[in-house]
JSON list of C-alpha atoms in Angstrom, two decimals:
[
{"chain": "A", "resi": 8, "resn": "MET", "atom": "CA", "xyz": [8.69, -14.55, -1.69]},
{"chain": "A", "resi": 9, "resn": "GLU", "atom": "CA", "xyz": [12.06, -15.10, -3.29]},
{"chain": "A", "resi": 10, "resn": "GLY", "atom": "CA", "xyz": [13.63, -11.90, -4.56]},
{"chain": "A", "resi": 11, "resn": "GLY", "atom": "CA", "xyz": [15.21, -11.43, -7.95]},
{"chain": "A", "resi": 12, "resn": "SER", "atom": "CA", "xyz": [15.78, -9.16, -10.92]},
{"chain": "A", "resi": 13, "resn": "PHE", "atom": "CA", "xyz": [13.13, -7.62, -13.16]},
{"chain": "A", "resi": 14, "resn": "LEU", "atom": "CA", "xyz": [12.36, -4.49, -15.12]},
{"chain": "A", "resi": 15, "resn": "LEU", "atom": "CA", "xyz": [10.71, -1.83, -13.00]},
{"chain": "A", "resi": 16, "resn": "GLU", "atom": "CA", "xyz": [8.62, 0.14, -15.46]},
{"chain": "A", "resi": 17, "resn": "PRO", "atom": "CA", "xyz": [7.18, 3.26, -13.85]},
{"chain": "A", "resi": 18, "resn": "GLU", "atom": "CA", "xyz": [5.50, 5.45, -16.46]},
{"chain": "A", "resi": 19, "resn": "GLY", "atom": "CA", "xyz": [6.82, 3.37, -19.32]},
{"chain": "A", "resi": 20, "resn": "VAL", "atom": "CA", "xyz": [10.52, 3.83, -18.53]},
{"chain": "A", "resi": 21, "resn": "SER", "atom": "CA", "xyz": [12.29, 0.51, -17.98]},
{"chain": "A", "resi": 22, "resn": "VAL", "atom": "CA", "xyz": [14.65, 0.45, -15.01]},
{"chain": "A", "resi": 23, "resn": "SER", "atom": "CA", "xyz": [16.86, -2.53, -14.24]},
{"chain": "A", "resi": 24, "resn": "ALA", "atom": "CA", "xyz": [15.88, -3.54, -10.72]},
{"chain": "A", "resi": 25, "resn": "LYS", "atom": "CA", "xyz": [16.61, -6.13, -8.08]},
{"chain": "A", "resi": 26, "resn": "VAL", "atom": "CA", "xyz": [14.84, -6.79, -4.78]},
{"chain": "A", "resi": 27, "resn": "SER", "atom": "CA", "xyz": [15.89, -9.01, -1.91]},
{"chain": "A", "resi": 28, "resn": "SER", "atom": "CA", "xyz": [13.57, -11.75, -0.69]},
{"chain": "A", "resi": 29, "resn": "PHE", "atom": "CA", "xyz": [10.69, -10.39, 1.38]},
{"chain": "A", "resi": 30, "resn": "GLU", "atom": "CA", "xyz": [7.15, -11.17, 2.44]},
{"chain": "A", "resi": 31, "resn": "LEU", "atom": "CA", "xyz": [4.07, -9.15, 1.53]},
{"chain": "A", "resi": 32, "resn": "ASP", "atom": "CA", "xyz": [0.64, -9.42, 3.12]},
{"chain": "A", "resi": 33, "resn": "GLU", "atom": "CA", "xyz": [-1.72, -11.65, 1.15]},
{"chain": "A", "resi": 34, "resn": "VAL", "atom": "CA", "xyz": [-4.48, -9.05, 1.38]},
{"chain": "A", "resi": 35, "resn": "GLU", "atom": "CA", "xyz": [-4.79, -5.41, 2.36]},
{"chain": "A", "resi": 36, "resn": "VAL", "atom": "CA", "xyz": [-4.91, -4.58, 6.06]},
{"chain": "A", "resi": 37, "resn": "THR", "atom": "CA", "xyz": [-8.51, -5.02, 7.13]},
{"chain": "A", "resi": 38, "resn": "VAL", "atom": "CA", "xyz": [-10.65, -3.03, 9.54]},
{"chain": "A", "resi": 39, "resn": "GLY", "atom": "CA", "xyz": [-10.63, -5.96, 11.97]},
{"chain": "A", "resi": 40, "resn": "ARG", "atom": "CA", "xyz": [-6.85, -6.32, 11.90]},
{"chain": "A", "resi": 41, "resn": "PHE", "atom": "CA", "xyz": [-6.35, -2.58, 12.35]},
{"chain": "A", "resi": 42, "resn": "ARG", "atom": "CA", "xyz": [-8.79, -2.52, 15.29]},
{"chain": "A", "resi": 43, "resn": "ARG", "atom": "CA", "xyz": [-6.29, -4.45, 17.42]},
{"chain": "A", "resi": 44, "resn": "TYR", "atom": "CA", "xyz": [-3.76, -1.68, 16.83]},
{"chain": "A", "resi": 45, "resn": "ALA", "atom": "CA", "xyz": [-6.31, 1.08, 17.47]},
{"chain": "A", "resi": 46, "resn": "ASP", "atom": "CA", "xyz": [-7.38, -0.54, 20.74]},
{"chain": "A", "resi": 47, "resn": "TYR", "atom": "CA", "xyz": [-3.76, -0.88, 21.85]},
{"chain": "A", "resi": 48, "resn": "SER", "atom": "CA", "xyz": [-3.06, 2.85, 21.24]},
{"chain": "A", "resi": 49, "resn": "PRO", "atom": "CA", "xyz": [0.72, 2.37, 20.90]},
{"chain": "A", "resi": 50, "resn": "GLY", "atom": "CA", "xyz": [1.60, 6.06, 20.40]},
{"chain": "A", "resi": 51, "resn": "VAL", "atom": "CA", "xyz": [4.39, 7.13, 18.08]},
{"chain": "A", "resi": 52, "resn": "PRO", "atom": "CA", "xyz": [6.87, 4.55, 16.77]},
{"chain": "A", "resi": 53, "resn": "GLU", "atom": "CA", "xyz": [10.47, 4.65, 17.93]},
{"chain": "A", "resi": 54, "resn": "ALA", "atom": "CA", "xyz": [12.94, 6.39, 15.63]},
{"chain": "A", "resi": 55, "resn": "ASN", "atom": "CA", "xyz": [13.80, 4.21, 12.61]},
{"chain": "A", "resi": 56, "resn": "ALA", "atom": "CA", "xyz": [11.07, 1.67, 13.40]},
{"chain": "A", "resi": 57, "resn": "GLY", "atom": "CA", "xyz": [9.65, 0.04, 10.30]},
{"chain": "A", "resi": 58, "resn": "ALA", "atom": "CA", "xyz": [12.88, 0.39, 8.34]},
{"chain": "A", "resi": 59, "resn": "HIS", "atom": "CA", "xyz": [13.92, -1.71, 5.35]},
{"chain": "A", "resi": 60, "resn": "SER", "atom": "CA", "xyz": [17.06, -3.54, 6.48]},
{"chain": "A", "resi": 61, "resn": "GLU", "atom": "CA", "xyz": [18.94, -2.69, 3.27]},
{"chain": "A", "resi": 62, "resn": "ILE", "atom": "CA", "xyz": [17.84, 0.94, 2.87]},
{"chain": "A", "resi": 63, "resn": "PRO", "atom": "CA", "xyz": [19.34, 3.62, 5.15]},
{"chain": "A", "resi": 64, "resn": "SER", "atom": "CA", "xyz": [17.00, 6.22, 6.67]},
{"chain": "A", "resi": 65, "resn": "SER", "atom": "CA", "xyz": [13.91, 4.26, 5.60]},
{"chain": "A", "resi": 66, "resn": "GLY", "atom": "CA", "xyz": [12.37, 3.98, 9.06]},
{"chain": "A", "resi": 67, "resn": "TRP", "atom": "CA", "xyz": [10.18, 6.25, 11.13]},
{"chain": "A", "resi": 68, "resn": "GLN", "atom": "CA", "xyz": [11.42, 9.82, 11.35]},
{"chain": "A", "resi": 69, "resn": "PRO", "atom": "CA", "xyz": [10.90, 11.72, 14.64]},
{"chain": "A", "resi": 70, "resn": "GLU", "atom": "CA", "xyz": [9.76, 14.80, 12.72]},
{"chain": "A", "resi": 71, "resn": "TRP", "atom": "CA", "xyz": [6.69, 12.78, 11.70]},
{"chain": "A", "resi": 72, "resn": "ASN", "atom": "CA", "xyz": [5.51, 12.44, 15.31]},
{"chain": "A", "resi": 73, "resn": "GLY", "atom": "CA", "xyz": [3.21, 15.44, 15.07]},
{"chain": "A", "resi": 74, "resn": "LEU", "atom": "CA", "xyz": [1.53, 14.00, 11.95]},
{"chain": "A", "resi": 75, "resn": "LEU", "atom": "CA", "xyz": [0.18, 10.94, 13.75]},
{"chain": "A", "resi": 76, "resn": "PRO", "atom": "CA", "xyz": [-3.14, 11.04, 15.64]},
{"chain": "A", "resi": 77, "resn": "LEU", "atom": "CA", "xyz": [-2.19, 10.03, 19.18]},
{"chain": "A", "resi": 78, "resn": "THR", "atom": "CA", "xyz": [-5.50, 9.60, 20.98]},
{"chain": "A", "resi": 79, "resn": "GLN", "atom": "CA", "xyz": [-8.27, 7.08, 20.28]},
{"chain": "A", "resi": 80, "resn": "GLU", "atom": "CA", "xyz": [-10.62, 9.97, 19.56]},
{"chain": "A", "resi": 81, "resn": "ALA", "atom": "CA", "xyz": [-8.20, 11.59, 17.10]},
{"chain": "A", "resi": 82, "resn": "LEU", "atom": "CA", "xyz": [-7.49, 8.30, 15.33]},
{"chain": "A", "resi": 83, "resn": "ASN", "atom": "CA", "xyz": [-11.18, 7.46, 15.02]},
{"chain": "A", "resi": 84, "resn": "SER", "atom": "CA", "xyz": [-11.88, 10.91, 13.65]},
{"chain": "A", "resi": 85, "resn": "SER", "atom": "CA", "xyz": [-9.11, 10.62, 11.04]},
{"chain": "A", "resi": 86, "resn": "LEU", "atom": "CA", "xyz": [-10.55, 7.33, 9.79]},
{"chain": "A", "resi": 87, "resn": "HIS", "atom": "CA", "xyz": [-13.92, 8.93, 9.05]},
{"chain": "A", "resi": 88, "resn": "CYS", "atom": "CA", "xyz": [-12.87, 10.75, 5.90]},
{"chain": "A", "resi": 89, "resn": "ASN", "atom": "CA", "xyz": [-15.56, 9.91, 3.36]},
{"chain": "A", "resi": 90, "resn": "TYR", "atom": "CA", "xyz": [-19.12, 8.95, 4.28]},
{"chain": "A", "resi": 91, "resn": "ASP", "atom": "CA", "xyz": [-19.65, 6.87, 1.13]},
{"chain": "A", "resi": 92, "resn": "TRP", "atom": "CA", "xyz": [-16.30, 5.05, 1.04]},
{"chain": "A", "resi": 93, "resn": "GLU", "atom": "CA", "xyz": [-14.85, 4.93, 4.56]},
{"chain": "A", "resi": 94, "resn": "THR", "atom": "CA", "xyz": [-14.78, 1.44, 6.08]},
{"chain": "A", "resi": 95, "resn": "TRP", "atom": "CA", "xyz": [-13.85, 2.14, 9.70]},
{"chain": "A", "resi": 96, "resn": "THR", "atom": "CA", "xyz": [-16.46, 1.92, 12.45]},
{"chain": "A", "resi": 97, "resn": "ASP", "atom": "CA", "xyz": [-15.70, 3.02, 16.01]},
{"chain": "A", "resi": 98, "resn": "GLU", "atom": "CA", "xyz": [-17.16, -0.25, 17.28]},
{"chain": "A", "resi": 99, "resn": "SER", "atom": "CA", "xyz": [-16.81, -3.70, 15.70]},
{"chain": "A", "resi": 100, "resn": "GLY", "atom": "CA", "xyz": [-19.39, -4.09, 12.94]},
{"chain": "A", "resi": 101, "resn": "GLU", "atom": "CA", "xyz": [-20.16, -5.56, 9.54]},
{"chain": "A", "resi": 102, "resn": "ARG", "atom": "CA", "xyz": [-17.04, -4.29, 7.77]},
{"chain": "A", "resi": 103, "resn": "GLU", "atom": "CA", "xyz": [-14.32, -6.03, 9.76]},
{"chain": "A", "resi": 104, "resn": "ASP", "atom": "CA", "xyz": [-13.17, -7.91, 6.63]},
{"chain": "A", "resi": 105, "resn": "TYR", "atom": "CA", "xyz": [-13.12, -4.81, 4.41]},
{"chain": "A", "resi": 106, "resn": "PRO", "atom": "CA", "xyz": [-9.82, -3.09, 3.60]},
{"chain": "A", "resi": 107, "resn": "LEU", "atom": "CA", "xyz": [-9.16, -0.24, 6.01]},
{"chain": "A", "resi": 108, "resn": "THR", "atom": "CA", "xyz": [-9.44, 3.08, 4.20]},
{"chain": "A", "resi": 109, "resn": "CYS", "atom": "CA", "xyz": [-8.84, 6.68, 5.25]},
{"chain": "A", "resi": 110, "resn": "ALA", "atom": "CA", "xyz": [-5.45, 5.88, 6.82]},
{"chain": "A", "resi": 111, "resn": "SER", "atom": "CA", "xyz": [-2.82, 8.50, 6.01]},
{"chain": "A", "resi": 112, "resn": "PHE", "atom": "CA", "xyz": [0.67, 7.42, 4.99]},
{"chain": "A", "resi": 113, "resn": "TYR", "atom": "CA", "xyz": [1.83, 8.03, 8.56]},
{"chain": "A", "resi": 114, "resn": "VAL", "atom": "CA", "xyz": [-0.94, 5.94, 10.12]},
{"chain": "A", "resi": 115, "resn": "ALA", "atom": "CA", "xyz": [-0.21, 3.14, 7.65]},
{"chain": "A", "resi": 116, "resn": "PHE", "atom": "CA", "xyz": [3.54, 3.35, 8.37]},
{"chain": "A", "resi": 117, "resn": "ALA", "atom": "CA", "xyz": [2.99, 3.29, 12.13]},
{"chain": "A", "resi": 118, "resn": "PHE", "atom": "CA", "xyz": [0.68, 0.29, 11.91]},
{"chain": "A", "resi": 119, "resn": "CYS", "atom": "CA", "xyz": [3.12, -1.74, 9.82]},
{"chain": "A", "resi": 120, "resn": "ALA", "atom": "CA", "xyz": [5.99, -0.90, 12.18]},
{"chain": "A", "resi": 121, "resn": "TRP", "atom": "CA", "xyz": [3.83, -1.91, 15.18]},
{"chain": "A", "resi": 122, "resn": "SER", "atom": "CA", "xyz": [2.98, -5.22, 13.49]},
{"chain": "A", "resi": 123, "resn": "GLY", "atom": "CA", "xyz": [6.64, -6.10, 12.95]},
{"chain": "A", "resi": 124, "resn": "GLY", "atom": "CA", "xyz": [6.80, -5.02, 9.33]},
{"chain": "A", "resi": 125, "resn": "ARG", "atom": "CA", "xyz": [7.03, -1.94, 7.15]},
{"chain": "A", "resi": 126, "resn": "LEU", "atom": "CA", "xyz": [5.48, -0.39, 4.09]},
{"chain": "A", "resi": 127, "resn": "PRO", "atom": "CA", "xyz": [6.71, -1.99, 0.85]},
{"chain": "A", "resi": 128, "resn": "THR", "atom": "CA", "xyz": [8.99, -0.04, -1.43]},
{"chain": "A", "resi": 129, "resn": "GLU", "atom": "CA", "xyz": [7.55, 0.84, -4.80]},
{"chain": "A", "resi": 130, "resn": "ALA", "atom": "CA", "xyz": [9.96, -1.62, -6.43]},
{"chain": "A", "resi": 131, "resn": "GLU", "atom": "CA", "xyz": [8.85, -4.43, -4.09]},
{"chain": "A", "resi": 132, "resn": "TRP", "atom": "CA", "xyz": [5.21, -3.67, -4.76]},
{"chain": "A", "resi": 133, "resn": "GLU", "atom": "CA", "xyz": [5.69, -3.79, -8.53]},
{"chain": "A", "resi": 134, "resn": "TYR", "atom": "CA", "xyz": [7.81, -6.93, -8.23]},
{"chain": "A", "resi": 135, "resn": "ALA", "atom": "CA", "xyz": [4.88, -8.66, -6.51]},
{"chain": "A", "resi": 136, "resn": "ALA", "atom": "CA", "xyz": [2.27, -7.24, -8.89]},
{"chain": "A", "resi": 137, "resn": "SER", "atom": "CA", "xyz": [4.17, -8.06, -12.08]},
{"chain": "A", "resi": 138, "resn": "GLY", "atom": "CA", "xyz": [5.34, -11.49, -10.93]},
{"chain": "A", "resi": 139, "resn": "GLY", "atom": "CA", "xyz": [8.98, -10.43, -10.98]},
{"chain": "A", "resi": 140, "resn": "ALA", "atom": "CA", "xyz": [10.77, -11.75, -14.05]},
{"chain": "A", "resi": 141, "resn": "ALA", "atom": "CA", "xyz": [7.42, -12.91, -15.44]},
{"chain": "A", "resi": 142, "resn": "GLN", "atom": "CA", "xyz": [6.76, -9.22, -16.20]},
{"chain": "A", "resi": 143, "resn": "ARG", "atom": "CA", "xyz": [2.99, -9.57, -16.12]},
{"chain": "A", "resi": 144, "resn": "ALA", "atom": "CA", "xyz": [0.86, -6.65, -17.22]},
{"chain": "A", "resi": 145, "resn": "TYR", "atom": "CA", "xyz": [-1.51, -7.35, -14.33]},
{"chain": "A", "resi": 146, "resn": "PRO", "atom": "CA", "xyz": [-1.08, -9.46, -11.19]},
{"chain": "A", "resi": 147, "resn": "TRP", "atom": "CA", "xyz": [-2.94, -12.42, -12.75]},
{"chain": "A", "resi": 148, "resn": "GLY", "atom": "CA", "xyz": [-1.19, -12.25, -16.13]},
{"chain": "A", "resi": 149, "resn": "ASN", "atom": "CA", "xyz": [-1.79, -10.37, -19.35]},
{"chain": "A", "resi": 150, "resn": "ALA", "atom": "CA", "xyz": [-5.54, -10.86, -19.79]},
{"chain": "A", "resi": 151, "resn": "GLU", "atom": "CA", "xyz": [-7.57, -7.66, -19.71]},
{"chain": "A", "resi": 152, "resn": "PRO", "atom": "CA", "xyz": [-9.30, -6.92, -16.38]},
{"chain": "A", "resi": 153, "resn": "SER", "atom": "CA", "xyz": [-12.77, -8.32, -15.74]},
{"chain": "A", "resi": 154, "resn": "SER", "atom": "CA", "xyz": [-15.16, -8.41, -12.80]},
{"chain": "A", "resi": 155, "resn": "GLU", "atom": "CA", "xyz": [-13.93, -11.93, -11.98]},
{"chain": "A", "resi": 156, "resn": "LEU", "atom": "CA", "xyz": [-10.31, -10.78, -11.73]},
{"chain": "A", "resi": 157, "resn": "ALA", "atom": "CA", "xyz": [-10.57, -7.48, -9.86]},
{"chain": "A", "resi": 158, "resn": "LEU", "atom": "CA", "xyz": [-12.90, -4.97, -8.23]},
{"chain": "A", "resi": 159, "resn": "PHE", "atom": "CA", "xyz": [-12.93, -1.86, -10.41]},
{"chain": "A", "resi": 160, "resn": "GLN", "atom": "CA", "xyz": [-15.40, 0.56, -11.98]},
{"chain": "A", "resi": 161, "resn": "ALA", "atom": "CA", "xyz": [-17.62, 0.06, -8.95]},
{"chain": "A", "resi": 162, "resn": "SER", "atom": "CA", "xyz": [-19.45, 2.47, -6.67]},
{"chain": "A", "resi": 163, "resn": "ARG", "atom": "CA", "xyz": [-18.05, 1.11, -3.40]},
{"chain": "A", "resi": 164, "resn": "GLY", "atom": "CA", "xyz": [-15.56, -1.33, -1.91]},
{"chain": "A", "resi": 165, "resn": "ALA", "atom": "CA", "xyz": [-15.96, -4.95, -0.83]},
{"chain": "A", "resi": 166, "resn": "PRO", "atom": "CA", "xyz": [-14.38, -7.48, 1.57]},
{"chain": "A", "resi": 167, "resn": "VAL", "atom": "CA", "xyz": [-10.78, -8.42, 0.84]},
{"chain": "A", "resi": 168, "resn": "GLY", "atom": "CA", "xyz": [-9.86, -11.56, -1.07]},
{"chain": "A", "resi": 169, "resn": "GLY", "atom": "CA", "xyz": [-13.03, -11.87, -3.10]},
{"chain": "A", "resi": 170, "resn": "HIS", "atom": "CA", "xyz": [-11.28, -12.13, -6.48]},
{"chain": "A", "resi": 171, "resn": "ARG", "atom": "CA", "xyz": [-9.17, -15.26, -6.21]},
{"chain": "A", "resi": 172, "resn": "ALA", "atom": "CA", "xyz": [-9.03, -15.58, -9.99]},
{"chain": "A", "resi": 173, "resn": "GLY", "atom": "CA", "xyz": [-6.92, -12.42, -9.92]},
{"chain": "A", "resi": 174, "resn": "MET", "atom": "CA", "xyz": [-4.28, -13.89, -7.59]},
{"chain": "A", "resi": 175, "resn": "ALA", "atom": "CA", "xyz": [-0.73, -12.67, -8.23]},
{"chain": "A", "resi": 176, "resn": "ARG", "atom": "CA", "xyz": [2.15, -15.04, -9.00]},
{"chain": "A", "resi": 177, "resn": "PHE", "atom": "CA", "xyz": [3.38, -14.98, -5.38]},
{"chain": "A", "resi": 178, "resn": "GLY", "atom": "CA", "xyz": [-0.06, -15.46, -3.83]},
{"chain": "A", "resi": 179, "resn": "GLN", "atom": "CA", "xyz": [-1.28, -11.93, -3.10]},
{"chain": "A", "resi": 180, "resn": "LEU", "atom": "CA", "xyz": [-4.89, -10.94, -3.73]},
{"chain": "A", "resi": 181, "resn": "ASP", "atom": "CA", "xyz": [-6.34, -7.55, -4.68]},
{"chain": "A", "resi": 182, "resn": "LEU", "atom": "CA", "xyz": [-3.06, -6.08, -5.88]},
{"chain": "A", "resi": 183, "resn": "ALA", "atom": "CA", "xyz": [-5.17, -4.66, -8.70]},
{"chain": "A", "resi": 184, "resn": "GLY", "atom": "CA", "xyz": [-8.40, -2.89, -7.85]},
{"chain": "A", "resi": 185, "resn": "SER", "atom": "CA", "xyz": [-10.09, -2.79, -4.43]},
{"chain": "A", "resi": 186, "resn": "VAL", "atom": "CA", "xyz": [-8.16, 0.19, -2.98]},
{"chain": "A", "resi": 187, "resn": "TRP", "atom": "CA", "xyz": [-5.00, 2.11, -3.84]},
{"chain": "A", "resi": 188, "resn": "GLU", "atom": "CA", "xyz": [-2.07, 1.13, -1.61]},
{"chain": "A", "resi": 189, "resn": "TRP", "atom": "CA", "xyz": [0.58, 3.27, 0.02]},
{"chain": "A", "resi": 190, "resn": "THR", "atom": "CA", "xyz": [4.22, 2.52, -0.72]},
{"chain": "A", "resi": 191, "resn": "LEU", "atom": "CA", "xyz": [7.31, 3.85, 1.04]},
{"chain": "A", "resi": 192, "resn": "ASP", "atom": "CA", "xyz": [8.56, 5.95, -1.86]},
{"chain": "A", "resi": 193, "resn": "LEU", "atom": "CA", "xyz": [8.33, 9.62, -2.57]},
{"chain": "A", "resi": 194, "resn": "TYR", "atom": "CA", "xyz": [7.13, 10.37, -6.08]},
{"chain": "A", "resi": 195, "resn": "ASP", "atom": "CA", "xyz": [10.03, 11.21, -8.38]},
{"chain": "A", "resi": 196, "resn": "ARG", "atom": "CA", "xyz": [11.91, 9.79, -11.33]},
{"chain": "A", "resi": 197, "resn": "TYR", "atom": "CA", "xyz": [13.82, 6.58, -10.82]},
{"chain": "A", "resi": 198, "resn": "PRO", "atom": "CA", "xyz": [17.57, 6.13, -11.35]},
{"chain": "A", "resi": 199, "resn": "LYS", "atom": "CA", "xyz": [18.81, 3.96, -14.21]},
{"chain": "A", "resi": 200, "resn": "HIS", "atom": "CA", "xyz": [19.36, 1.08, -11.81]},
{"chain": "A", "resi": 201, "resn": "CYS", "atom": "CA", "xyz": [17.44, 0.07, -8.70]},
{"chain": "A", "resi": 202, "resn": "ASP", "atom": "CA", "xyz": [19.01, -2.43, -6.29]},
{"chain": "A", "resi": 203, "resn": "ASP", "atom": "CA", "xyz": [16.82, -2.61, -3.16]},
{"chain": "A", "resi": 204, "resn": "CYS", "atom": "CA", "xyz": [16.10, 1.04, -3.79]},
{"chain": "A", "resi": 205, "resn": "ALA", "atom": "CA", "xyz": [13.52, 3.53, -2.59]},
{"chain": "A", "resi": 206, "resn": "GLN", "atom": "CA", "xyz": [13.14, 7.19, -3.48]},
{"chain": "A", "resi": 207, "resn": "LEU", "atom": "CA", "xyz": [13.43, 8.93, -0.11]},
{"chain": "A", "resi": 208, "resn": "LYS", "atom": "CA", "xyz": [15.37, 12.11, -0.84]},
{"chain": "A", "resi": 209, "resn": "SER", "atom": "CA", "xyz": [13.25, 14.18, -3.20]},
{"chain": "A", "resi": 210, "resn": "GLY", "atom": "CA", "xyz": [9.55, 14.74, -3.74]},
{"chain": "A", "resi": 211, "resn": "ASN", "atom": "CA", "xyz": [6.62, 15.76, -1.57]},
{"chain": "A", "resi": 212, "resn": "GLU", "atom": "CA", "xyz": [3.99, 13.18, -2.47]},
{"chain": "A", "resi": 213, "resn": "ARG", "atom": "CA", "xyz": [4.06, 9.44, -1.70]},
{"chain": "A", "resi": 214, "resn": "VAL", "atom": "CA", "xyz": [3.48, 6.81, -4.37]},
{"chain": "A", "resi": 215, "resn": "LEU", "atom": "CA", "xyz": [0.24, 4.85, -4.51]},
{"chain": "A", "resi": 216, "resn": "ARG", "atom": "CA", "xyz": [-0.09, 1.62, -6.48]},
{"chain": "A", "resi": 217, "resn": "GLY", "atom": "CA", "xyz": [-2.77, -0.82, -7.61]},
{"chain": "A", "resi": 218, "resn": "GLY", "atom": "CA", "xyz": [-5.80, 1.20, -8.61]},
{"chain": "A", "resi": 219, "resn": "GLY", "atom": "CA", "xyz": [-9.06, 1.32, -6.72]},
{"chain": "A", "resi": 220, "resn": "PHE", "atom": "CA", "xyz": [-12.64, 0.18, -6.95]},
{"chain": "A", "resi": 221, "resn": "VAL", "atom": "CA", "xyz": [-13.74, 3.38, -8.70]},
{"chain": "A", "resi": 222, "resn": "ASP", "atom": "CA", "xyz": [-10.97, 3.34, -11.30]},
{"chain": "A", "resi": 223, "resn": "GLY", "atom": "CA", "xyz": [-10.72, 2.00, -14.83]},
{"chain": "A", "resi": 224, "resn": "ALA", "atom": "CA", "xyz": [-8.69, -0.86, -16.26]},
{"chain": "A", "resi": 225, "resn": "GLU", "atom": "CA", "xyz": [-5.66, 1.30, -17.09]},
{"chain": "A", "resi": 226, "resn": "GLN", "atom": "CA", "xyz": [-5.05, 2.12, -13.42]},
{"chain": "A", "resi": 227, "resn": "LEU", "atom": "CA", "xyz": [-4.92, -1.61, -12.58]},
{"chain": "A", "resi": 228, "resn": "ARG", "atom": "CA", "xyz": [-1.72, -2.25, -14.54]},
{"chain": "A", "resi": 229, "resn": "ALA", "atom": "CA", "xyz": [1.21, -3.49, -12.47]},
{"chain": "A", "resi": 230, "resn": "ASP", "atom": "CA", "xyz": [3.35, -0.56, -13.64]},
{"chain": "A", "resi": 231, "resn": "TYR", "atom": "CA", "xyz": [0.81, 2.24, -13.10]},
{"chain": "A", "resi": 232, "resn": "ARG", "atom": "CA", "xyz": [1.89, 4.96, -10.67]},
{"chain": "A", "resi": 233, "resn": "HIS", "atom": "CA", "xyz": [-0.27, 7.39, -8.73]},
{"chain": "A", "resi": 234, "resn": "ARG", "atom": "CA", "xyz": [0.64, 9.73, -5.90]},
{"chain": "A", "resi": 235, "resn": "THR", "atom": "CA", "xyz": [-0.84, 12.00, -3.26]},
{"chain": "A", "resi": 236, "resn": "ASP", "atom": "CA", "xyz": [-0.06, 14.07, -0.19]},
{"chain": "A", "resi": 237, "resn": "PRO", "atom": "CA", "xyz": [0.97, 11.64, 2.59]},
{"chain": "A", "resi": 238, "resn": "GLN", "atom": "CA", "xyz": [-1.03, 13.58, 5.18]},
{"chain": "A", "resi": 239, "resn": "LEU", "atom": "CA", "xyz": [-4.33, 12.97, 3.39]},
{"chain": "A", "resi": 240, "resn": "SER", "atom": "CA", "xyz": [-6.89, 10.42, 4.55]},
{"chain": "A", "resi": 241, "resn": "LEU", "atom": "CA", "xyz": [-8.75, 9.11, 1.51]},
{"chain": "A", "resi": 242, "resn": "GLY", "atom": "CA", "xyz": [-11.70, 6.77, 1.19]},
{"chain": "A", "resi": 243, "resn": "GLN", "atom": "CA", "xyz": [-10.25, 4.84, -1.76]},
{"chain": "A", "resi": 244, "resn": "VAL", "atom": "CA", "xyz": [-6.75, 4.36, -0.27]},
{"chain": "A", "resi": 245, "resn": "GLY", "atom": "CA", "xyz": [-5.57, 1.49, 1.93]},
{"chain": "A", "resi": 246, "resn": "PHE", "atom": "CA", "xyz": [-2.30, -0.43, 2.41]},
{"chain": "A", "resi": 247, "resn": "ARG", "atom": "CA", "xyz": [-0.62, -3.75, 3.10]},
{"chain": "A", "resi": 248, "resn": "CYS", "atom": "CA", "xyz": [2.62, -4.45, 4.96]},
{"chain": "A", "resi": 249, "resn": "ALA", "atom": "CA", "xyz": [5.93, -6.00, 3.89]},
{"chain": "A", "resi": 250, "resn": "TYR", "atom": "CA", "xyz": [8.43, -7.93, 6.01]},
{"chain": "A", "resi": 251, "resn": "ASP", "atom": "CA", "xyz": [12.17, -8.51, 5.74]},
{"chain": "A", "resi": 252, "resn": "LEU", "atom": "CA", "xyz": [13.42, -12.10, 5.53]}
]
């Protein structure tokens, strides 16, 4: 998608922002797509893999190596985090087109780096979800959420891409609802101006965006921020990858 300027509005505070052109996965990373990575067992990424080309020190950090499950058994175990909501199965099954859940920030980062991409910055994610300068309240526009537009207030997840009426301006699906999505940023206040920025210096939790299938309409807003410990594997959290152009 073509980059541009917009107002990043985390927690109701408008920040003048600009992002360079980039690509973002149309849908969240699915169980079937992740299985190719799991079967390959690539080990830890190289230092600085998965970096944003315009943001220093945004790639893989060697001190994270010990936070990544390195064996097939350890990875499988980490992806079984919630009996009711986990989507991973150790063998190919009926949920190959479901969003992968229970991946920690580090597993998500490593996958995106392995696939030739990276995790999106929080600014990039909101740019896609708000339609950039269109400043949409939700990915599809300003209409209040409904069951046709997004998966929310539900008891469990569903296959990706099932709410085409909720498509974002740049073509992404499920940016609202379905599962929360990891972003690159640490949770902290933003500066007054954001030019291809990411918060990487302060904070302990990583930012999640998009709301999930169990959440209400408020959490689906393009500007809504959530955060959690990056080491956690959670049954309502997934991710999608971004790519430099």
